[in-house]
Amino acid sequence: MALRPWTTATRCLRRQRVLPCNAARTTHTAPNSNLESSIESPEDWHLMQENRARFKTLFDLFNQHGSTQTREKTFQPHHTLSRPLAPSQTTLSALVAAGAHFGHTTSLMNPNFLPYSFGTRAGLTIIDLEQTLPLLRRAASLVRAVAQRNGTIIFVGTRPDLQDTIQRASERLGPQGYHIGERWLPGTLTNRNQLFQEESHQYRLTPDLVVFLNPLANMNAIRECAIQHVPTIGIIDSNADPRIVMYPIPANDDSPRTAQIIAGVLSVAGREGVVARGEDQKTYQHQAHRILIKQALTGEGNS
Amino acid sequence: MATIGLRAFEMFASRLSCRPPRIHAFTLRSLTTGTTATPPPLNSRFVPPASLETMDEVELEGDQVDFDVSSRPHRPRPENRRPVPPSPAFYTARSLYYDTLVQLQAALSLSRRALRVQHLLPLPPFALRALPPAQPAWANKAEMSLILQAPLTARMYKRVVTLLKELEQCERIARIADSTELEDAITDITKGFESKKGIQARDTRIRAREAKEKGPLDKYGRSYTVGRRKTSTARVWMIEVQKPKDDASVPAANTKSILSSSSATTPPPPTSTVLINSVPISDYFPLPADREHVVRPLKLAGLLGAFNIFALVRGGGTSGQSGAIALAVAKGCVAHVPEVEPILKKAKLLRRDPRMVERKKTGLAKARKRYTWVKR
């Protein structure tokens, strides 16, 4: 240990030369392109654009000959949102990677959650993902069945980090998917005539399924669904009572990645249901058409 | 309006060889019909329904007396026969607002992708700074609430305006780079959020900026300033006194040393005219105190006799009018000679005196005067 340790510290720091970061540098700009900082005329601008285009073509050309582990094939953090897993593809390791097994502090554990907890570690309740996975698949098949029977499904996620998730999840179900991202207005189901005046007589307002990504913040909504006999699915954390929703999915509700995986799985299952319904309709119409033709033929044969 | 803009935008973006985007659920809704009635089996004879509740309203031919749909009596249809709500954000009770947010976000990412394809993004920071300034004409919160059919809080309004500003920046980049298709596509979307008031406000801002750039003096070299005091308002035009153009005039440097100049060659002291309501100042303000008020800013600035002053003053009494003219004259001096501003500021001559006549209050004889206190 040196007599004056702060001098050694400053000497170490002095040795590391901080490289100037080029804010304008992207994957499509060459490493030493100083041109970008010295553009003064439109000709310089066009030159810069040409250079970028040229570098990009070179990059794309040589990309095909390099490693097979490219950006497209590697996991990127946005894939949980943009490339959701199907129910059959969801694995324990995907859930663990998303941190779905982290519950809250042991002192906050709801006693009714005990069957779903694996144990404790570092003062946290660890959620048993081997129970989560079949419950998730059960919820997914429920969503698929509801969607197949033309049911409407609402995705509720009232935190800022859940907005993208619920929007994409509802998009996947087409006209049958809805989302609530800011606040569940009290009385949405129980006071609909006042909240939605003309629409309460025009449209079918009772949803057939509601999915809660953060149920503890939406207890009013859960209560309304119970009053109106609407089945509910919810991500249940260790501080929540699993009995508040009909189909609990024990997982970490504070993790956005876990919510993305779960909402993704459910919406993919819903999409499968919608597609199956479309195919059923097609086969039904096809059969009806064939019956019509047969009738016409037998009618002609008889007469 | 926004839906149409976004559909056209998606087609345009796909033409730019971007990955064709997903059709938003909003547009999907227009394609699907709400009813999912199954076709009746073909072999059956007519079977009357079990209850009239499940039947749709039957209209007999002779009954069409009133053509107004809303006034006909409605038999309530059971809920499972009705169509589903059209918008994915229906249950928020602010569907148009949330759908608009989603569409604007989608339009923003599409336009950014289109700019990146043309290598216009990411712009180096100096180019971003060199872009022409934004001149927004967005509707205010009340008007936006009408456009989006939802009562908007300040946070909700800010979200919409932030997205519109980002879109407008993409539009400016496209305009600079002569990418007219993209520019027009973005304009189609953003013009739905502008309002007449916003456009007027923008024009006012532009005019104010241009007036500021032009300078405080008009084409004849006159300054026009306004001053107020108590209930008087003074409008003052000041113009520099024309110096005589003969060559025999002594240069100004000569006045510095008292010893060198002789009385024969000193120029006469500059004289200027001060007219108030077309009347000379000595006639309009008989009291020397009022005249002193008017002339004090010129004295402190050392500009006595440098300007001809023409004032129109209205309202109030003598001291109010003289104070108003004094303020306007001080502002005019600053307009002509900006270096004089710190001097006049220090002397508090550029400050509009906020003192006004205080109102009389109930229970008091005047503004502050109380009635005589009586013990019993």
Short mmCIF file of N, CA and C in Angstrom, two decimals, chain B residues 268-346:
data_model
loop_
_atom_site.label_atom_id
_atom_site.label_comp_id
_atom_site.label_asym_id
_atom_site.label_seq_id
_atom_site.Cartn_x
_atom_site.Cartn_y
_atom_site.Cartn_z
N PRO B 268 -24.35 76.77 -33.08
CA PRO B 268 -25.46 77.06 -32.18
C PRO B 268 -25.94 75.76 -31.54
N PRO B 269 -26.46 75.82 -30.31
CA PRO B 269 -26.92 74.58 -29.65
C PRO B 269 -28.07 73.98 -30.45
N PRO B 270 -28.10 72.63 -30.54
CA PRO B 270 -29.13 71.98 -31.36
C PRO B 270 -30.50 72.23 -30.76
N THR B 271 -31.42 72.55 -31.58
CA THR B 271 -32.80 72.76 -31.12
C THR B 271 -33.68 71.71 -31.76
N SER B 272 -34.65 71.30 -30.98
CA SER B 272 -35.60 70.33 -31.51
C SER B 272 -36.98 70.76 -31.09
N THR B 273 -37.96 70.18 -31.79
CA THR B 273 -39.36 70.52 -31.49
C THR B 273 -39.97 69.37 -30.71
N VAL B 274 -40.77 69.72 -29.70
CA VAL B 274 -41.53 68.69 -28.97
C VAL B 274 -42.98 69.11 -29.05
N LEU B 275 -43.76 68.33 -29.79
CA LEU B 275 -45.19 68.62 -29.94
C LEU B 275 -46.01 67.55 -29.25
N ILE B 276 -46.98 67.99 -28.45
CA ILE B 276 -47.84 67.03 -27.75
C ILE B 276 -49.27 67.34 -28.16
N ASN B 277 -49.92 66.38 -28.77
CA ASN B 277 -51.26 66.59 -29.33
C ASN B 277 -51.28 67.82 -30.23
N SER B 278 -50.22 67.94 -31.03
CA SER B 278 -50.02 69.04 -31.99
C SER B 278 -49.87 70.39 -31.33
N VAL B 279 -49.50 70.37 -30.05
CA VAL B 279 -49.35 71.64 -29.31
C VAL B 279 -47.93 71.64 -28.74
N PRO B 280 -47.20 72.76 -28.79
CA PRO B 280 -45.85 72.77 -28.23
C PRO B 280 -45.89 72.45 -26.74
N ILE B 281 -44.81 71.89 -26.25
CA ILE B 281 -44.77 71.36 -24.88
C ILE B 281 -44.99 72.46 -23.86
N SER B 282 -44.48 73.66 -24.16
CA SER B 282 -44.61 74.75 -23.19
C SER B 282 -46.07 75.17 -23.03
N ASP B 283 -46.86 74.99 -24.10
CA ASP B 283 -48.29 75.32 -24.00
C ASP B 283 -49.07 74.19 -23.36
N TYR B 284 -48.64 72.95 -23.67
CA TYR B 284 -49.44 71.82 -23.18
C TYR B 284 -49.22 71.60 -21.70
N PHE B 285 -47.96 71.72 -21.26
CA PHE B 285 -47.65 71.53 -19.84
C PHE B 285 -47.21 72.86 -19.26
N PRO B 286 -48.12 73.64 -18.67
CA PRO B 286 -47.69 74.93 -18.11
C PRO B 286 -46.77 74.75 -16.90
N LEU B 287 -46.97 73.67 -16.16
CA LEU B 287 -46.13 73.45 -14.98
C LEU B 287 -44.75 72.97 -15.40
N PRO B 288 -43.68 73.61 -14.84
CA PRO B 288 -42.32 73.17 -15.22
C PRO B 288 -42.04 71.74 -14.77
N ALA B 289 -42.69 71.28 -13.68
CA ALA B 289 -42.43 69.91 -13.20
C ALA B 289 -42.81 68.89 -14.27
N ASP B 290 -43.94 69.09 -14.93
CA ASP B 290 -44.37 68.15 -15.98
C ASP B 290 -43.41 68.18 -17.16
N ARG B 291 -42.96 69.41 -17.51
CA ARG B 291 -42.02 69.51 -18.64
C ARG B 291 -40.71 68.79 -18.29
N GLU B 292 -40.31 68.94 -17.03
CA GLU B 292 -39.08 68.28 -16.57
C GLU B 292 -39.20 66.77 -16.69
N HIS B 293 -40.39 66.23 -16.34
CA HIS B 293 -40.61 64.78 -16.48
C HIS B 293 -40.36 64.33 -17.89
N VAL B 294 -40.92 65.09 -18.84
CA VAL B 294 -40.84 64.68 -20.26
C VAL B 294 -39.39 64.70 -20.74
N VAL B 295 -38.65 65.73 -20.27
CA VAL B 295 -37.31 65.98 -20.84
C VAL B 295 -36.22 65.19 -20.10
N ARG B 296 -36.49 64.71 -18.92
CA ARG B 296 -35.46 64.06 -18.09
C ARG B 296 -34.75 62.90 -18.77
N PRO B 297 -35.46 61.98 -19.47
CA PRO B 297 -34.72 60.89 -20.12
C PRO B 297 -33.71 61.41 -21.15
N LEU B 298 -34.06 62.47 -21.89
CA LEU B 298 -33.14 63.02 -22.88
C LEU B 298 -31.93 63.63 -22.19
N LYS B 299 -32.17 64.30 -21.05
CA LYS B 299 -31.07 64.92 -20.31
C LYS B 299 -30.08 63.88 -19.84
N LEU B 300 -30.62 62.80 -19.22
CA LEU B 300 -29.72 61.79 -18.67
C LEU B 300 -28.94 61.08 -19.76
N ALA B 301 -29.59 60.91 -20.91
CA ALA B 301 -28.92 60.21 -22.01
C ALA B 301 -28.01 61.13 -22.78
N GLY B 302 -28.08 62.42 -22.51
CA GLY B 302 -27.27 63.38 -23.26
C GLY B 302 -27.78 63.59 -24.66
N LEU B 303 -29.08 63.45 -24.86
CA LEU B 303 -29.65 63.55 -26.21
C LEU B 303 -30.59 64.74 -26.30
N LEU B 304 -30.38 65.73 -25.45
CA LEU B 304 -31.23 66.93 -25.52
C LEU B 304 -31.05 67.58 -26.88
N GLY B 305 -32.14 67.83 -27.56
CA GLY B 305 -32.05 68.49 -28.84
C GLY B 305 -31.67 67.58 -29.98
N ALA B 306 -31.51 66.30 -29.72
CA ALA B 306 -31.10 65.40 -30.79
C ALA B 306 -32.29 64.90 -31.58
N PHE B 307 -33.47 64.92 -30.95
CA PHE B 307 -34.64 64.33 -31.60
C PHE B 307 -35.79 65.31 -31.62
N ASN B 308 -36.54 65.28 -32.71
CA ASN B 308 -37.85 65.93 -32.75
C ASN B 308 -38.87 64.93 -32.26
N ILE B 309 -39.72 65.37 -31.35
CA ILE B 309 -40.67 64.45 -30.71
C ILE B 309 -42.07 64.89 -31.03
N PHE B 310 -42.88 63.91 -31.44
CA PHE B 310 -44.30 64.16 -31.66
C PHE B 310 -45.06 63.14 -30.84
N ALA B 311 -45.92 63.64 -29.91
CA ALA B 311 -46.62 62.72 -29.00
C ALA B 311 -48.12 62.93 -29.11
N LEU B 312 -48.84 61.80 -29.05
CA LEU B 312 -50.30 61.84 -28.93
C LEU B 312 -50.63 61.19 -27.60
N VAL B 313 -51.28 61.95 -26.71
CA VAL B 313 -51.53 61.40 -25.38
C VAL B 313 -53.00 61.56 -25.07
N ARG B 314 -53.49 60.60 -24.37
CA ARG B 314 -54.93 60.55 -24.10
C ARG B 314 -55.15 59.96 -22.72
N GLY B 315 -56.13 60.47 -22.02
CA GLY B 315 -56.52 59.87 -20.73
C GLY B 315 -55.76 60.50 -19.58
N GLY B 316 -56.39 60.45 -18.41
CA GLY B 316 -55.72 60.87 -17.19
C GLY B 316 -55.59 62.38 -17.07
N GLY B 317 -54.72 62.78 -16.12
CA GLY B 317 -54.49 64.19 -15.88
C GLY B 317 -53.08 64.56 -16.27
N THR B 318 -52.62 65.73 -15.77
CA THR B 318 -51.33 66.27 -16.22
C THR B 318 -50.18 65.35 -15.87
N SER B 319 -50.12 64.97 -14.59
CA SER B 319 -48.92 64.21 -14.21
C SER B 319 -48.94 62.82 -14.83
N GLY B 320 -50.14 62.26 -14.98
CA GLY B 320 -50.22 60.96 -15.64
C GLY B 320 -49.75 61.04 -17.07
N GLN B 321 -50.21 62.07 -17.78
CA GLN B 321 -49.83 62.21 -19.18
C GLN B 321 -48.33 62.49 -19.31
N SER B 322 -47.81 63.33 -18.42
CA SER B 322 -46.37 63.62 -18.54
C SER B 322 -45.56 62.38 -18.24
N GLY B 323 -45.98 61.59 -17.25
CA GLY B 323 -45.26 60.35 -16.96
C GLY B 323 -45.32 59.38 -18.12
N ALA B 324 -46.50 59.30 -18.77
CA ALA B 324 -46.62 58.38 -19.91
C ALA B 324 -45.70 58.80 -21.04
N ILE B 325 -45.67 60.11 -21.32
CA ILE B 325 -44.79 60.59 -22.40
C ILE B 325 -43.34 60.34 -22.04
N ALA B 326 -42.99 60.52 -20.75
CA ALA B 326 -41.59 60.30 -20.33
C ALA B 326 -41.17 58.87 -20.61
N LEU B 327 -42.06 57.93 -20.27
CA LEU B 327 -41.71 56.52 -20.51
C LEU B 327 -41.52 56.24 -22.00
N ALA B 328 -42.45 56.78 -22.80
CA ALA B 328 -42.34 56.54 -24.24
C ALA B 328 -41.09 57.18 -24.81
N VAL B 329 -40.72 58.37 -24.31
CA VAL B 329 -39.50 59.05 -24.79
C VAL B 329 -38.27 58.23 -24.42
N ALA B 330 -38.27 57.70 -23.18
CA ALA B 330 -37.13 56.88 -22.77
C ALA B 330 -36.99 55.67 -23.67
N LYS B 331 -38.11 55.00 -23.97
CA LYS B 331 -38.06 53.83 -24.85
C LYS B 331 -37.58 54.23 -26.25
N GLY B 332 -38.03 55.41 -26.69
CA GLY B 332 -37.60 55.88 -28.01
C GLY B 332 -36.10 56.13 -28.06
N CYS B 333 -35.56 56.72 -26.96
CA CYS B 333 -34.10 56.93 -26.91
C CYS B 333 -33.37 55.62 -27.05
N VAL B 334 -33.86 54.60 -26.35
CA VAL B 334 -33.20 53.28 -26.42
C VAL B 334 -33.30 52.71 -27.82
N ALA B 335 -34.46 52.97 -28.49
CA ALA B 335 -34.62 52.45 -29.85
C ALA B 335 -33.61 53.08 -30.81
N HIS B 336 -33.38 54.40 -30.63
CA HIS B 336 -32.44 55.09 -31.52
C HIS B 336 -30.99 54.80 -31.14
N VAL B 337 -30.71 54.85 -29.81
CA VAL B 337 -29.34 54.72 -29.33
C VAL B 337 -29.32 53.63 -28.26
N PRO B 338 -29.11 52.38 -28.65
CA PRO B 338 -29.22 51.28 -27.67
C PRO B 338 -28.21 51.37 -26.53
N GLU B 339 -27.10 52.11 -26.74
CA GLU B 339 -26.07 52.17 -25.68
C GLU B 339 -26.56 52.89 -24.45
N VAL B 340 -27.62 53.66 -24.63
CA VAL B 340 -28.14 54.50 -23.56
C VAL B 340 -28.98 53.69 -22.57
N GLU B 341 -29.29 52.44 -22.95
CA GLU B 341 -30.22 51.65 -22.12
C GLU B 341 -29.77 51.47 -20.67
N PRO B 342 -28.50 51.10 -20.40
CA PRO B 342 -28.13 50.91 -18.99
C PRO B 342 -28.28 52.18 -18.15
N ILE B 343 -28.03 53.33 -18.78
CA ILE B 343 -28.15 54.59 -18.02
C ILE B 343 -29.60 54.81 -17.60
N LEU B 344 -30.50 54.66 -18.58
CA LEU B 344 -31.91 54.92 -18.28
C LEU B 344 -32.48 53.85 -17.36
N LYS B 345 -31.96 52.62 -17.49
CA LYS B 345 -32.44 51.54 -16.63
C LYS B 345 -32.07 51.83 -15.18
N LYS B 346 -30.83 52.29 -14.99
CA LYS B 346 -30.37 52.60 -13.64
C LYS B 346 -31.20 53.73 -13.03
#
